[in-house]
Every structure is written in C-alpha cells, then in structure tokens.
Short mmCIF file of C-alpha atoms and ligand atoms in Angstrom, two decimals:
data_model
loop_
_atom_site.label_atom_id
_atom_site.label_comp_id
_atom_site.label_asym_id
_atom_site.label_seq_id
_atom_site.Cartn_x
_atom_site.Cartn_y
_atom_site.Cartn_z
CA UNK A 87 121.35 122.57 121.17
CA UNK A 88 123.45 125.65 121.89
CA UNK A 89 125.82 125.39 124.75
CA UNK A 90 128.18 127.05 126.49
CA UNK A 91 132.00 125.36 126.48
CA UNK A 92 135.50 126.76 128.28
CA UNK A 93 138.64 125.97 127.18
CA UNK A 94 141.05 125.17 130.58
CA UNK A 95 142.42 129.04 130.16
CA UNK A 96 138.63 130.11 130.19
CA UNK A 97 138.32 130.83 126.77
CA UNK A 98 135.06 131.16 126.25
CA UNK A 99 133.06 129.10 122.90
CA UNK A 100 129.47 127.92 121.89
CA UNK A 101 129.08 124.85 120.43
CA UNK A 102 126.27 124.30 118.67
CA UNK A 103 124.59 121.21 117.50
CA UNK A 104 121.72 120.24 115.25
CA UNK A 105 120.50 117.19 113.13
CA UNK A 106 122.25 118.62 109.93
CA UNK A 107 125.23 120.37 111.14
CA UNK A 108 127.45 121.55 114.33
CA UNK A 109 129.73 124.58 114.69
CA UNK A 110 131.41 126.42 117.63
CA UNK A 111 132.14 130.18 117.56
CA UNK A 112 134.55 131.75 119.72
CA UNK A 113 133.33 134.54 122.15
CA UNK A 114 136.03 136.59 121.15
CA UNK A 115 135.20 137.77 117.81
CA UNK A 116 132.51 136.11 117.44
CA UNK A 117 134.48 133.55 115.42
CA UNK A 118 133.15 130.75 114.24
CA UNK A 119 136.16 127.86 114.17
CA UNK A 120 134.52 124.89 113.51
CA UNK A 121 131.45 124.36 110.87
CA UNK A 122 130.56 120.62 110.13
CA UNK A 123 128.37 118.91 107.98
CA UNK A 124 129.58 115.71 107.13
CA UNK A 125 133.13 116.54 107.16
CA UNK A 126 135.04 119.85 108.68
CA UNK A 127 134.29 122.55 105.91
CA UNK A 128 136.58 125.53 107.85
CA UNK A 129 140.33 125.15 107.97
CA UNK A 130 142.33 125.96 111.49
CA UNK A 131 145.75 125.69 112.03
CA UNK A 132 146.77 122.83 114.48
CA UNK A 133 148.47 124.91 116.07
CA UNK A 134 146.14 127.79 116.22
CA UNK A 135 146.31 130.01 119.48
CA UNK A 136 142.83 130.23 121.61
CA UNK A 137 143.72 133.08 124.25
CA UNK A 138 142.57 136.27 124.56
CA UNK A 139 143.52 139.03 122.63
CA UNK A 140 144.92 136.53 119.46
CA UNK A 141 142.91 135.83 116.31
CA UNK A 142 142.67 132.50 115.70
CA UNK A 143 144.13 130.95 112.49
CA UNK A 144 141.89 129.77 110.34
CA UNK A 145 137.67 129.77 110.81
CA UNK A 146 136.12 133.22 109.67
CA UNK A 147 137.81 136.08 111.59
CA UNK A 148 135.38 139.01 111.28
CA UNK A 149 137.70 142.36 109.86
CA UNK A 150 135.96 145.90 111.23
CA UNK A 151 135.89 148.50 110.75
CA UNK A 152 138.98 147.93 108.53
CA UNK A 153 140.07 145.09 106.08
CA UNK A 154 143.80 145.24 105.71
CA UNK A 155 146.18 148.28 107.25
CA UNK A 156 144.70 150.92 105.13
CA UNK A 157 147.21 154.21 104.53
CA UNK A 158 143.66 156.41 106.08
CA UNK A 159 143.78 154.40 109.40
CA UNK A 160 145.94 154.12 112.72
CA UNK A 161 143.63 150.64 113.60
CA UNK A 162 145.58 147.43 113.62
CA UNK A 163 145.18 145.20 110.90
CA UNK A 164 141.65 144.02 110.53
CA UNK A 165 140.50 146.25 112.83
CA UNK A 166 139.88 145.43 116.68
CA UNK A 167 136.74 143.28 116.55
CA UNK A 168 138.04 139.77 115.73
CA UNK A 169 139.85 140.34 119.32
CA UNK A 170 136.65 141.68 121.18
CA UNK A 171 134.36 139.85 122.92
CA UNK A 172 130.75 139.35 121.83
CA UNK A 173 128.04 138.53 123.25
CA UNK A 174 124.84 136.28 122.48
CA UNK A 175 122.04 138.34 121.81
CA UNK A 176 119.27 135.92 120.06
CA UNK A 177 119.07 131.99 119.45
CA UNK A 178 116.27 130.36 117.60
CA UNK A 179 116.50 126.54 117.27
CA UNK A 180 114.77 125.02 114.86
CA UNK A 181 115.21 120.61 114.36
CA UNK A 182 117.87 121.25 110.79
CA UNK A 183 118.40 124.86 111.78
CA UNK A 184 120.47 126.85 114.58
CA UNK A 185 120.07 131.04 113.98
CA UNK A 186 122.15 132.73 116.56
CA UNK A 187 122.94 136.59 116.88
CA UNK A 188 126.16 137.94 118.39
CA UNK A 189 126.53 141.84 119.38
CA UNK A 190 130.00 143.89 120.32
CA UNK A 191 129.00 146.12 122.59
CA UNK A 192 132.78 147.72 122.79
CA UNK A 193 132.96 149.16 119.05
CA UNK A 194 134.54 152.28 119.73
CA UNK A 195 138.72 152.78 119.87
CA UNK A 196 140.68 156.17 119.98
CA UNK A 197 140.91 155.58 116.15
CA UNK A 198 137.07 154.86 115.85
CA UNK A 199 135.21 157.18 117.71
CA UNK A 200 131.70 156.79 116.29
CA UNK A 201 128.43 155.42 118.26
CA UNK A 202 127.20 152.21 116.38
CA UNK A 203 126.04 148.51 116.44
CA UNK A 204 127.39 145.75 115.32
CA UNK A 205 125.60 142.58 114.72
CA UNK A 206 126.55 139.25 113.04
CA UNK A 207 123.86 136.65 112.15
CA UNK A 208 124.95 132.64 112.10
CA UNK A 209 122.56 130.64 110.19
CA UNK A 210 124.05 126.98 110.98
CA UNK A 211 121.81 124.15 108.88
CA UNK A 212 123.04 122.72 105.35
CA UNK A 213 124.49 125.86 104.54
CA UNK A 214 126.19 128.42 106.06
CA UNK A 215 124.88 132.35 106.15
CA UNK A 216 126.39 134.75 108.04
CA UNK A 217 124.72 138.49 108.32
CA UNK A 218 127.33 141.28 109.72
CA UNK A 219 125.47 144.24 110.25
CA UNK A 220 126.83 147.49 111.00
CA UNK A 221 124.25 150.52 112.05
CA UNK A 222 125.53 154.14 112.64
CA UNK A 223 124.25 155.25 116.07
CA UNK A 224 126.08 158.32 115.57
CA UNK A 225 125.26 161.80 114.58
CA UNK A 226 128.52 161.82 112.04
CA UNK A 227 128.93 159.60 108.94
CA UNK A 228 131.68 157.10 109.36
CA UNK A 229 133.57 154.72 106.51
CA UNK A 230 134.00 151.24 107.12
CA UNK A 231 136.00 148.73 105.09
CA UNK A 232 135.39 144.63 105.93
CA UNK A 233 136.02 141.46 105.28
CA UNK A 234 134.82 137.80 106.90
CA UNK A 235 138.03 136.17 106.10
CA UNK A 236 137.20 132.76 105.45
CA UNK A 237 139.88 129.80 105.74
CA UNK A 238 137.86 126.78 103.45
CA UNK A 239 139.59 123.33 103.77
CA UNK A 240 140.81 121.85 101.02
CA UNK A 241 142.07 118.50 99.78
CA UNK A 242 145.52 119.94 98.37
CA UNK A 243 145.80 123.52 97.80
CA UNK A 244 147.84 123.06 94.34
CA UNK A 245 144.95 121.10 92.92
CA UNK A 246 142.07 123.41 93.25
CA UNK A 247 140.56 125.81 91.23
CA UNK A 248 138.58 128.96 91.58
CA UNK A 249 135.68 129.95 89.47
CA UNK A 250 133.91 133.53 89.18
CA UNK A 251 136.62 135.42 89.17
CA UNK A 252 137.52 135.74 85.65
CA UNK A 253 137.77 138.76 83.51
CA UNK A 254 137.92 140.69 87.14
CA UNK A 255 140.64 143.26 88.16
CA UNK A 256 142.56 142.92 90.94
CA UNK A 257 144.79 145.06 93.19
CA UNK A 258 148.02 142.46 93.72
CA UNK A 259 149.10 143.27 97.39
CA UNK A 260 152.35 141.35 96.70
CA UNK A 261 153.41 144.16 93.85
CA UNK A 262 151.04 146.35 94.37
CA UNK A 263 149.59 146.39 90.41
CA UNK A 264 146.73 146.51 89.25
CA UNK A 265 146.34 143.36 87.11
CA UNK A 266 143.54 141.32 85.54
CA UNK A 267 142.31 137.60 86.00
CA UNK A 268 142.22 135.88 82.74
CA UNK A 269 141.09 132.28 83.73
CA UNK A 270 140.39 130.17 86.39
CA UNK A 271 142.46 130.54 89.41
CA UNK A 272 144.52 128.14 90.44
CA UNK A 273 147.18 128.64 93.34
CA UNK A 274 151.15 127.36 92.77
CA UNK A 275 152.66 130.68 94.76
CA UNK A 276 151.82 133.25 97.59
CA UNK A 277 148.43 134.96 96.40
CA UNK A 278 147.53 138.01 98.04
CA UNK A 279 144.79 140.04 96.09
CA UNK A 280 142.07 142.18 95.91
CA UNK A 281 139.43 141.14 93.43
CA UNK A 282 137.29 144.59 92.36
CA UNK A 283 133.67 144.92 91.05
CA UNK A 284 133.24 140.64 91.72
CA UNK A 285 129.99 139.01 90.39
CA UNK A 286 128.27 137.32 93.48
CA UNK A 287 129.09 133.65 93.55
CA UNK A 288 132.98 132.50 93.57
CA UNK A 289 133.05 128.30 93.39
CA UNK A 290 136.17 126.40 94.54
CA UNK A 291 136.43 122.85 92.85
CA UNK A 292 138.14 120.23 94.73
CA UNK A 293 138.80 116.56 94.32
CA UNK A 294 136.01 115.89 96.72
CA UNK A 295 133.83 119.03 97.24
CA UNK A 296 132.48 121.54 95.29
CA UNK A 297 131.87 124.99 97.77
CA UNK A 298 130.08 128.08 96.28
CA UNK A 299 130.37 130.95 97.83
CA UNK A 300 127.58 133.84 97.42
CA UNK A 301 127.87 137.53 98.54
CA UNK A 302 125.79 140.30 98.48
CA UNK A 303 126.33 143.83 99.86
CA UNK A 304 130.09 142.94 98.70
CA UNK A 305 131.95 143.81 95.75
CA UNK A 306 135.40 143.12 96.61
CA UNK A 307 136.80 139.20 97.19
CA UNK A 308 140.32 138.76 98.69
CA UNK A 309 142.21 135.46 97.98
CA UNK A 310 144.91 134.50 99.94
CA UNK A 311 147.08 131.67 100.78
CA UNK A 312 150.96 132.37 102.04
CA UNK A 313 153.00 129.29 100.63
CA UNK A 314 156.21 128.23 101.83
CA UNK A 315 158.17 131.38 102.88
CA UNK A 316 155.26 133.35 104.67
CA UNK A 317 154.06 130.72 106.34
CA UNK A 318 158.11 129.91 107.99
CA UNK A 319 157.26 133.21 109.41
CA UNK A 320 153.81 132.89 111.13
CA UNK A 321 153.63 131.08 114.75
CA UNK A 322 150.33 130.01 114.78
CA UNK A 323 151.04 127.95 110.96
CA UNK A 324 152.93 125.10 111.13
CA UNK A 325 155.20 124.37 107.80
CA UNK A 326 152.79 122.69 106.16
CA UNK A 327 149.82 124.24 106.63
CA UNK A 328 149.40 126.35 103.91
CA UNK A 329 148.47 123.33 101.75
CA UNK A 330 145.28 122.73 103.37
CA UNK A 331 143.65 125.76 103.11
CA UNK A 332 142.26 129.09 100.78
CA UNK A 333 141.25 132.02 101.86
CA UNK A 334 138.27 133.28 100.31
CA UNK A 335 137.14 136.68 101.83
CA UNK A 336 133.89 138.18 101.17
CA UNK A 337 134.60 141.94 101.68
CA UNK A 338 133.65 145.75 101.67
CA UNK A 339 137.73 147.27 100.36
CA UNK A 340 139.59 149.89 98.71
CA UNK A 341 136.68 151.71 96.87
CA UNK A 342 134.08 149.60 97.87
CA UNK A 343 134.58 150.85 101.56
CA UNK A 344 131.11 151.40 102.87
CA UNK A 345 130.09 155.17 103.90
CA UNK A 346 127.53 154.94 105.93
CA UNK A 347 125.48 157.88 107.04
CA UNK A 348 123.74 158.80 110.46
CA UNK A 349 121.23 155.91 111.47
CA UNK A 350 122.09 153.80 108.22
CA UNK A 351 122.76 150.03 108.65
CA UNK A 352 124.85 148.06 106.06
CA UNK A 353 124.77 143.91 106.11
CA UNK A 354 127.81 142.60 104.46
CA UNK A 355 126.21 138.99 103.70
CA UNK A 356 127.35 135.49 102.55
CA UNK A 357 126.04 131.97 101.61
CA UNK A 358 128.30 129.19 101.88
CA UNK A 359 127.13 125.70 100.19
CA UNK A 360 129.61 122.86 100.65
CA UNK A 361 128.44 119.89 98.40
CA UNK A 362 130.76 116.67 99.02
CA UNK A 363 131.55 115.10 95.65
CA UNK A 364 131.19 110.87 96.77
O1 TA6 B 910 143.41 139.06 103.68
C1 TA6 B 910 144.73 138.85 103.33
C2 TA6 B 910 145.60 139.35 104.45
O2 TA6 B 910 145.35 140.71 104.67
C3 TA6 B 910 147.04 139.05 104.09
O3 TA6 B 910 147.74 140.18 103.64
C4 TA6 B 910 147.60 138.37 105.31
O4 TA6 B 910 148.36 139.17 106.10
C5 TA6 B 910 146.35 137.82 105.96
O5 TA6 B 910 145.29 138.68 105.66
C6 TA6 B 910 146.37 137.41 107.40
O6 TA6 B 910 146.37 138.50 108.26
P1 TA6 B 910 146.49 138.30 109.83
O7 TA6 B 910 146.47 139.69 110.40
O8 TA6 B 910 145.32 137.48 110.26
O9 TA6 B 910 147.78 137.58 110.06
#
C-alpha cells in the first residue's frame, strides 16, 4: 500500500507498506526518513525539523548536483534538491515488494543552468535499492558531484566497526590531508572524510546487525559522524545524538565528479542489506 500522509503544517510524506517492510519518504527531497524491516534501520534525529525548505536530520538526504560546498560552485551545500519537492512518477506493488519513482521537475538554479532529469528509484522489500538518475536534456555538458547521505542506526556508535575501507585514501575534511586507512574503522572522534577509488561493498558490524552496503556507479564513500562539539552546535541534534548514528554516503566527489555529456544519463546506485544478528 502506498499512501499519501500530511504532517499538521502540510508537510507532505508517503508511507508505504508491504508484508516485508514499510518506509515513508518525504515529498521534499524525495527523502526517505523511515525504512523498517523488523526494527528502524535509518537514524533521525528526535528532534529533526519537517518544514519546508529544511533537510531533515537523519534518513538519506539526496546531495545534487553538488556533494559538499565545492571551491567550483556558488550552490549551497548539497546542492538544492534535498529541499525541492518531488513528485511521484511510477509505483508498482508487488505482495514483498514496493518500487516507486520520484522526479524533480525544478532542477535548474541561477548556479545550474542546464536542462535535465532527475529520477530516483525506491526499491522497498528486504533490502533497500535506491536508483538516482541524472540525464542531460541539455545541449551543453554539465559536471555533477553526489552523494545519498545515509544516517544507519546503530546500537552505540563507539562500538562499531567499518569494513571495506581499508588500504583506501582519503581526503580528511577536518585537516584537509590526504591520508590512508590502515584497518578497520572504528569511530572515537569527529570523522569527516572522503574515501577515494572505494571497492563496492562497505559492511558496518554492530552488536546486533550486520548492514552491507553496495554501490555501483560510485567511487567515492563519505563517513561522517560529528561527536560531542559539532553536534552542541547543530539545532536539529540533540546532545546525544551523535551516538546513535553513522553516516555512510555513497557518492560521485572530488575527482569522481560525474561529466556528463549532452543526452547522457548517469545512475548513482546502492544496495542496502540489514541482517539482524538474534
Ligand atoms: O557529508 C559530510 C558533511 O558534508 C559534513 O561535512 C557535515 O557538514 C554533514 O555533511 C552534514 O551537512 P548538512 O548540510 O546536512 O548539515
């Protein structure tokens, strides 16, 4: 079942529900805050704003046509359409199975002037697969960095680790050095980096869950989590949020920006598997 639901200040959401799984995606960027199997697999602040024109914290905010504030671009950071609306395009409902398609119509700004479409593909069963798809409608070549910044719940954010990542370089946006992985990642301080040239499946091990993450059309991964002192700072993270959650974003960035020429689509693409350890 796919429905339509409204938040009391209108904001609009779907909520979809089938004999596997449910999830709800926000209208606005096409964000999807809510993807459940058994348990909640997506992390969202509790005190997470749902009003137009504000990302909300936590889910999978969709970054276009720009990842990040890059030096080449006068976009905001993350780009404009994680605070655009979308619209349904295509639903297929199957008994384990929910596909939907979203479509910005709105996908040009002062700083973007190009004609394209952008598409993202929710496959909502016992995994997760989303499909962003970018096609140049335009007679020019544009470049596009991306990212579908995914918030994944976990138990305790000191006692994970991260798998896949090893050997890898990485820009370090804290310092901004280029530095290399040596083992498994695990998280006891801000992390904000760029993994480069990334292998397609990242695994985060967790008391109670194993998640693997594949990508393809990507070969950038940005890991994030803010700690203590960012997250005093942020008004949509309460204090102790930041122990509840990883970011682990399947992206297009720095030189694996995406240059895509006149009636050329890209699909940045990911798998998520969430298997509950009992
Ligand atoms: O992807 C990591 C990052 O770019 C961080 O630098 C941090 O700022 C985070 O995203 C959240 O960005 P936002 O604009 O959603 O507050």
């Amino acid at each position: 079942m796919v429905e339509v639901k409204r938040l009391p200040n209108g904001f609009e959401y779907l909520e979809v529900t089938n004999n596997i799984a449910s999830a709800k995606i926000a209208l606005q960027g096409a964000h999807i805050f809510s993807y459940k199997t058994d348990l909640e697999n997506l992390w969202v602040s509790s005190i997470a704003n749902y009003e137009d024109g504000k990302a909300i914290r936590g889910g999978i905010p969709i970054c276009w046509p720009v990842f990040g504030k890059p030096v080449y671009s006068q976009l905001n950071q993350h780009g404009f359409a994680r605070n655009r609306m979308w619209e349904l395009v295509n639903s297929k409902e199957e008994d384990d199975m929910t596909i939907l398609t979203l479509r910005l119509r709105d996908t040009r700004d002062e700083h973007f002037d190009y004609k394209c479409e952008l598409n993202v593909t929710f496959n909502i069963g016992n995994e997760l697969e989303i499909e962003l798809t970018t096609k140049n409608l335009d007679s020019r070549a544009f470049k596009i960095t991306q990212a579908l910044h995914t918030y994944f719940a976990v138990s305790n954010i000191s006692e994970i680790s991260i798998t896949g990542l090893e050997n890898k370089p990485y820009f370090d946006q804290r310092d901004a050095a280029h530095k290399i992985q040596k083992s498994a990642l695990t998280i006891d301080a801000e992390v904000d980096r760029i993994y480069q040239n990334t292998d397609n499946t990242i695994t985060i091990h967790d008391s109670n869950k194993t998640t693997s993450i594949t990508n393809l059309n990507s070969k950038s991964v940005i890991v994030w989590n803010p700690w203590i002192d960012k997250s005093l700072n942020m008004d949509d993270l309460n204090n102790e949020g930041y122990k509840n959650f990883i970011c682990i974003e399947s992206a297009n960035a720095l030189d694996d920006f995406v240059l895509l020429q006149s009636a050329k689509s890209h699909s940045l693409k990911i798998k998520i598997d969430f298997i509950n350890i009992v």
